[in-house]
PDB file of C-alpha atoms in Angstrom:
ATOM      1  CA  UNK A1130    -120.249 -38.205  25.334  1.00 62.00           C
ATOM      2  CA  UNK A1131    -123.589 -36.824  26.380  1.00 65.00           C
ATOM      3  CA  UNK A1132    -125.187 -34.104  24.374  1.00 72.00           C
ATOM      4  CA  UNK A1133    -127.596 -31.487  25.909  1.00 69.00           C
ATOM      5  CA  UNK A1134    -129.471 -28.709  24.404  1.00 76.00           C
ATOM      6  CA  UNK A1135    -129.519 -25.343  26.155  1.00 72.00           C
ATOM      7  CA  UNK A1136    -133.268 -25.729  26.838  1.00 78.00           C
ATOM      8  CA  UNK A1137    -133.050 -28.975  28.695  1.00 81.00           C
ATOM      9  CA  UNK A1138    -133.919 -28.833  32.415  1.00 80.00           C
ATOM     10  CA  UNK A1139    -133.137 -30.933  35.492  1.00 80.00           C
ATOM     11  CA  UNK A1140    -136.069 -33.175  36.352  1.00 81.00           C
ATOM     12  CA  UNK A1141    -138.680 -31.529  38.440  1.00 81.00           C
ATOM     13  CA  UNK A1142    -137.064 -28.011  38.469  1.00 84.00           C
ATOM     14  CA  UNK A1143    -136.909 -25.008  36.184  1.00 79.00           C
ATOM     15  CA  UNK A1144    -132.985 -24.957  36.203  1.00 80.00           C
ATOM     16  CA  UNK A1145    -131.466 -25.592  32.832  1.00 79.00           C
ATOM     17  CA  UNK A1146    -128.584 -27.958  32.456  1.00 74.00           C
ATOM     18  CA  UNK A1147    -126.630 -25.437  30.536  1.00 70.00           C
ATOM     19  CA  UNK A1148    -127.061 -22.245  32.488  1.00 67.00           C
ATOM     20  CA  UNK A1149    -124.556 -20.044  30.733  1.00 68.00           C
ATOM     21  CA  UNK A1150    -124.227 -16.316  31.330  1.00 73.00           C
ATOM     22  CA  UNK A1151    -125.487 -14.083  28.601  1.00 77.00           C
ATOM     23  CA  UNK A1152    -123.218 -13.590  25.629  1.00 78.00           C
ATOM     24  CA  UNK A1153    -121.411 -10.288  25.431  1.00 81.00           C
ATOM     25  CA  UNK A1154    -119.593  -9.284  22.202  1.00 86.00           C
ATOM     26  CA  UNK A1155    -117.203  -6.421  21.815  1.00 87.00           C
ATOM     27  CA  UNK A1156    -115.172  -5.469  18.770  1.00 92.00           C
ATOM     28  CA  UNK A1157    -111.675  -3.921  19.509  1.00 92.00           C
ATOM     29  CA  UNK A1158    -109.775  -2.447  16.627  1.00 95.00           C
ATOM     30  CA  UNK A1159    -105.985  -2.877  17.412  1.00 96.00           C
ATOM     31  CA  UNK A1160    -103.586  -0.895  15.238  1.00 96.00           C
ATOM     32  CA  UNK A1161    -100.113  -2.213  14.866  1.00 97.00           C
ATOM     33  CA  UNK A1162     -97.349  -0.502  16.825  1.00 96.00           C
ATOM     34  CA  UNK A1163     -94.571   0.859  14.795  1.00 97.00           C
ATOM     35  CA  UNK A1164     -92.337  -2.281  14.881  1.00 97.00           C
ATOM     36  CA  UNK A1165     -95.243  -4.611  14.025  1.00 97.00           C
ATOM     37  CA  UNK A1166     -96.258  -2.284  11.102  1.00 97.00           C
ATOM     38  CA  UNK A1167     -92.730  -2.346   9.503  1.00 97.00           C
ATOM     39  CA  UNK A1168     -92.402  -6.161   9.810  1.00 96.00           C
ATOM     40  CA  UNK A1169     -95.937  -6.577   8.467  1.00 97.00           C
ATOM     41  CA  UNK A1170     -95.108  -4.383   5.425  1.00 97.00           C
ATOM     42  CA  UNK A1171     -92.151  -6.751   4.653  1.00 96.00           C
ATOM     43  CA  UNK A1172     -94.477  -9.757   4.608  1.00 96.00           C
ATOM     44  CA  UNK A1173     -96.988  -7.722   2.509  1.00 96.00           C
ATOM     45  CA  UNK A1174     -94.445  -6.839  -0.039  1.00 96.00           C
ATOM     46  CA  UNK A1175     -93.340 -10.504  -0.397  1.00 94.00           C
ATOM     47  CA  UNK A1176     -96.952 -11.594  -0.900  1.00 94.00           C
ATOM     48  CA  UNK A1177     -97.494  -8.780  -3.518  1.00 95.00           C
ATOM     49  CA  UNK A1178     -94.299  -9.529  -5.330  1.00 93.00           C
ATOM     50  CA  UNK A1179     -95.410 -13.235  -5.541  1.00 90.00           C
ATOM     51  CA  UNK A1180     -98.832 -12.249  -6.917  1.00 89.00           C
ATOM     52  CA  UNK A1181     -97.329  -9.812  -9.387  1.00 89.00           C
ATOM     53  CA  UNK A1182     -94.750 -12.324 -10.661  1.00 87.00           C
ATOM     54  CA  UNK A1183     -97.383 -14.978 -10.983  1.00 85.00           C
ATOM     55  CA  UNK A1184     -99.689 -12.679 -12.805  1.00 83.00           C
ATOM     56  CA  UNK A1185     -97.008 -11.498 -15.266  1.00 83.00           C
ATOM     57  CA  UNK A1186     -95.315 -14.872 -15.925  1.00 78.00           C
ATOM     58  CA  UNK A1187     -98.177 -17.298 -15.681  1.00 67.00           C
ATOM     59  CA  UNK A1188     -99.588 -18.848 -18.850  1.00 70.00           C
ATOM     60  CA  UNK A1189    -102.453 -20.216 -16.841  1.00 65.00           C
ATOM     61  CA  UNK A1190    -105.277 -18.277 -15.217  1.00 70.00           C
ATOM     62  CA  UNK A1191    -104.655 -16.975 -11.716  1.00 73.00           C
ATOM     63  CA  UNK A1192    -107.512 -19.159 -10.534  1.00 73.00           C
ATOM     64  CA  UNK A1193    -105.312 -22.258 -11.032  1.00 77.00           C
ATOM     65  CA  UNK A1194    -102.804 -20.873  -8.611  1.00 82.00           C
ATOM     66  CA  UNK A1195    -105.369 -19.954  -6.001  1.00 84.00           C
ATOM     67  CA  UNK A1196    -103.957 -22.318  -3.369  1.00 89.00           C
ATOM     68  CA  UNK A1197    -100.418 -20.855  -3.790  1.00 88.00           C
ATOM     69  CA  UNK A1198    -101.720 -17.398  -3.507  1.00 88.00           C
ATOM     70  CA  UNK A1199    -103.753 -18.002  -0.289  1.00 91.00           C
ATOM     71  CA  UNK A1200    -100.645 -19.771   1.200  1.00 92.00           C
ATOM     72  CA  UNK A1201     -98.697 -16.513   0.754  1.00 92.00           C
ATOM     73  CA  UNK A1202    -101.461 -14.604   2.769  1.00 94.00           C
ATOM     74  CA  UNK A1203    -101.194 -16.981   5.829  1.00 94.00           C
ATOM     75  CA  UNK A1204     -98.143 -15.222   7.263  1.00 95.00           C
ATOM     76  CA  UNK A1205    -100.117 -11.878   7.020  1.00 96.00           C
ATOM     77  CA  UNK A1206    -102.993 -13.407   8.785  1.00 95.00           C
ATOM     78  CA  UNK A1207    -100.748 -15.000  11.395  1.00 95.00           C
ATOM     79  CA  UNK A1208     -99.078 -11.602  11.969  1.00 96.00           C
ATOM     80  CA  UNK A1209    -102.544 -10.019  12.648  1.00 95.00           C
ATOM     81  CA  UNK A1210    -103.289 -12.830  15.154  1.00 94.00           C
ATOM     82  CA  UNK A1211     -99.993 -12.096  16.999  1.00 95.00           C
ATOM     83  CA  UNK A1212     -96.833 -14.082  17.942  1.00 94.00           C
ATOM     84  CA  UNK A1213     -94.092 -15.421  15.777  1.00 94.00           C
ATOM     85  CA  UNK A1214     -94.512 -16.425  12.181  1.00 93.00           C
ATOM     86  CA  UNK A1215     -93.846 -20.124  11.319  1.00 89.00           C
ATOM     87  CA  UNK A1216     -91.247 -20.180   8.616  1.00 87.00           C
ATOM     88  CA  UNK A1217     -91.375 -22.259   5.523  1.00 75.00           C
ATOM     89  CA  UNK A1218     -89.023 -25.272   5.280  1.00 66.00           C
ATOM     90  CA  UNK A1219     -87.225 -24.850   1.902  1.00 58.00           C
ATOM     91  CA  UNK A1220     -86.533 -28.691   1.726  1.00 58.00           C
ATOM     92  CA  UNK A1221     -90.191 -29.494   2.262  1.00 55.00           C
ATOM     93  CA  UNK A1222     -91.606 -28.530  -1.159  1.00 52.00           C
ATOM     94  CA  UNK A1223     -92.055 -31.989  -2.558  1.00 50.00           C
ATOM     95  CA  UNK A1224     -95.176 -31.958  -4.889  1.00 47.00           C
ATOM     96  CA  UNK A1225     -94.681 -35.688  -5.599  1.00 44.00           C
ATOM     97  CA  UNK A1226     -95.481 -37.726  -2.516  1.00 45.00           C
ATOM     98  CA  UNK A1227     -93.337 -40.602  -3.779  1.00 46.00           C
ATOM     99  CA  UNK A1228     -91.029 -40.624  -0.664  1.00 49.00           C
ATOM    100  CA  UNK A1229     -94.011 -40.711   1.614  1.00 49.00           C
ATOM    101  CA  UNK A1230     -95.634 -43.616  -0.150  1.00 54.00           C
ATOM    102  CA  UNK A1231     -92.561 -45.673   0.045  1.00 55.00           C
ATOM    103  CA  UNK A1232     -92.086 -45.081   3.774  1.00 59.00           C
ATOM    104  CA  UNK A1233     -95.791 -45.557   4.799  1.00 66.00           C
ATOM    105  CA  UNK A1234     -94.677 -48.304   7.225  1.00 68.00           C
ATOM    106  CA  UNK A1235     -92.310 -46.179   9.071  1.00 71.00           C
ATOM    107  CA  UNK A1236     -93.707 -44.042  11.929  1.00 75.00           C
ATOM    108  CA  UNK A1237     -93.733 -40.286  10.966  1.00 74.00           C
ATOM    109  CA  UNK A1238     -91.801 -37.911  13.054  1.00 73.00           C
ATOM    110  CA  UNK A1239     -93.395 -34.586  13.872  1.00 73.00           C
ATOM    111  CA  UNK A1240     -91.812 -31.833  11.830  1.00 76.00           C
ATOM    112  CA  UNK A1241     -89.832 -29.361  13.836  1.00 82.00           C
ATOM    113  CA  UNK A1242     -91.073 -25.905  12.991  1.00 84.00           C
ATOM    114  CA  UNK A1243     -88.922 -22.907  12.867  1.00 91.00           C
ATOM    115  CA  UNK A1244     -90.377 -19.513  13.846  1.00 92.00           C
ATOM    116  CA  UNK A1245     -89.366 -15.937  12.975  1.00 93.00           C
ATOM    117  CA  UNK A1246     -87.308 -14.037  15.590  1.00 92.00           C
ATOM    118  CA  UNK A1247     -89.695 -11.179  15.503  1.00 95.00           C
ATOM    119  CA  UNK A1248     -92.919 -11.514  17.538  1.00 95.00           C
ATOM    120  CA  UNK A1249     -96.054  -9.344  16.778  1.00 96.00           C
ATOM    121  CA  UNK A1250     -97.186  -7.909  20.082  1.00 96.00           C
ATOM    122  CA  UNK A1251     -99.876  -5.395  19.394  1.00 96.00           C
ATOM    123  CA  UNK A1252    -102.659  -7.836  20.160  1.00 95.00           C
ATOM    124  CA  UNK A1253    -100.753  -9.308  23.119  1.00 96.00           C
ATOM    125  CA  UNK A1254    -100.480  -5.892  24.729  1.00 96.00           C
ATOM    126  CA  UNK A1255    -104.206  -5.219  24.399  1.00 96.00           C
ATOM    127  CA  UNK A1256    -104.976  -8.784  25.651  1.00 96.00           C
ATOM    128  CA  UNK A1257    -102.918  -8.198  28.755  1.00 96.00           C
ATOM    129  CA  UNK A1258    -104.741  -5.026  29.568  1.00 96.00           C
ATOM    130  CA  UNK A1259    -108.189  -6.747  29.009  1.00 94.00           C
ATOM    131  CA  UNK A1260    -107.127  -9.706  31.193  1.00 95.00           C
ATOM    132  CA  UNK A1261    -105.800  -7.299  33.916  1.00 95.00           C
ATOM    133  CA  UNK A1262    -109.188  -5.500  33.839  1.00 95.00           C
ATOM    134  CA  UNK A1263    -111.088  -8.713  34.190  1.00 92.00           C
ATOM    135  CA  UNK A1264    -108.944  -9.775  37.096  1.00 93.00           C
ATOM    136  CA  UNK A1265    -109.332  -6.396  38.736  1.00 96.00           C
ATOM    137  CA  UNK A1266    -113.040  -6.425  38.471  1.00 96.00           C
ATOM    138  CA  UNK A1267    -113.673 -10.105  39.432  1.00 93.00           C
ATOM    139  CA  UNK A1268    -110.691 -12.100  40.586  1.00 91.00           C
ATOM    140  CA  UNK A1269    -112.723 -15.274  40.313  1.00 91.00           C
ATOM    141  CA  UNK A1270    -113.338 -14.844  36.546  1.00 88.00           C
ATOM    142  CA  UNK A1271    -111.868 -17.132  34.002  1.00 87.00           C
ATOM    143  CA  UNK A1272    -111.009 -16.377  30.404  1.00 88.00           C
ATOM    144  CA  UNK A1273    -110.770 -18.487  27.294  1.00 88.00           C
ATOM    145  CA  UNK A1274    -108.489 -17.303  24.523  1.00 91.00           C
ATOM    146  CA  UNK A1275    -109.154 -18.615  20.939  1.00 90.00           C
ATOM    147  CA  UNK A1276    -106.994 -18.351  17.818  1.00 93.00           C
ATOM    148  CA  UNK A1277    -107.154 -19.973  14.417  1.00 93.00           C
ATOM    149  CA  UNK A1278    -103.424 -20.354  14.593  1.00 94.00           C
ATOM    150  CA  UNK A1279    -101.844 -22.853  16.896  1.00 93.00           C
ATOM    151  CA  UNK A1280     -98.585 -21.086  16.645  1.00 93.00           C
ATOM    152  CA  UNK A1281    -100.212 -17.990  18.266  1.00 95.00           C
ATOM    153  CA  UNK A1282    -101.699 -20.127  21.048  1.00 95.00           C
ATOM    154  CA  UNK A1283     -98.287 -21.773  21.688  1.00 94.00           C
ATOM    155  CA  UNK A1284     -96.526 -18.343  21.785  1.00 95.00           C
ATOM    156  CA  UNK A1285     -99.262 -17.045  24.175  1.00 95.00           C
ATOM    157  CA  UNK A1286     -98.894 -20.170  26.359  1.00 95.00           C
ATOM    158  CA  UNK A1287     -95.216 -19.211  26.765  1.00 94.00           C
ATOM    159  CA  UNK A1288     -95.549 -15.457  26.955  1.00 94.00           C
ATOM    160  CA  UNK A1289     -98.752 -14.903  29.170  1.00 94.00           C
ATOM    161  CA  UNK A1290     -97.167 -16.470  32.413  1.00 94.00           C
ATOM    162  CA  UNK A1291     -94.542 -13.688  32.332  1.00 94.00           C
ATOM    163  CA  UNK A1292     -97.303 -11.100  32.807  1.00 90.00           C
TER     164      UNK A1292
END
């Protein structure tokens, strides 16, 4: 791999190696549509119920359960990113990794992830409008789509070609 800084230039010229267009940032606030909002509220109630139960029944401080609490927020964050929510595998809550230690020599199979039936589409609809606008203004443009969640990217990879 070769690394270059943005200031490096071709020998004997004033042309930079990394001539990128100027960076433009826009912030779009995208409200949930009615269906997304009602599904989100269900996830929110589950996370709140978990927190309330933990707070009322825990003999230890909440800080010791920080990881469990943040895991309950992941579906809420995924819903905001769009797409389908990966569902928890109820048989996959083994805190002791004894089974994994015994089977270290065996090749590990990728886990098959189950997804919710409902897909959050508020951001998708806005993304489609933005991509159409970019295409209409400059058909040679290209776009990169980023997400913290691979499940969102996989869903977009399946859904965007339909539009």
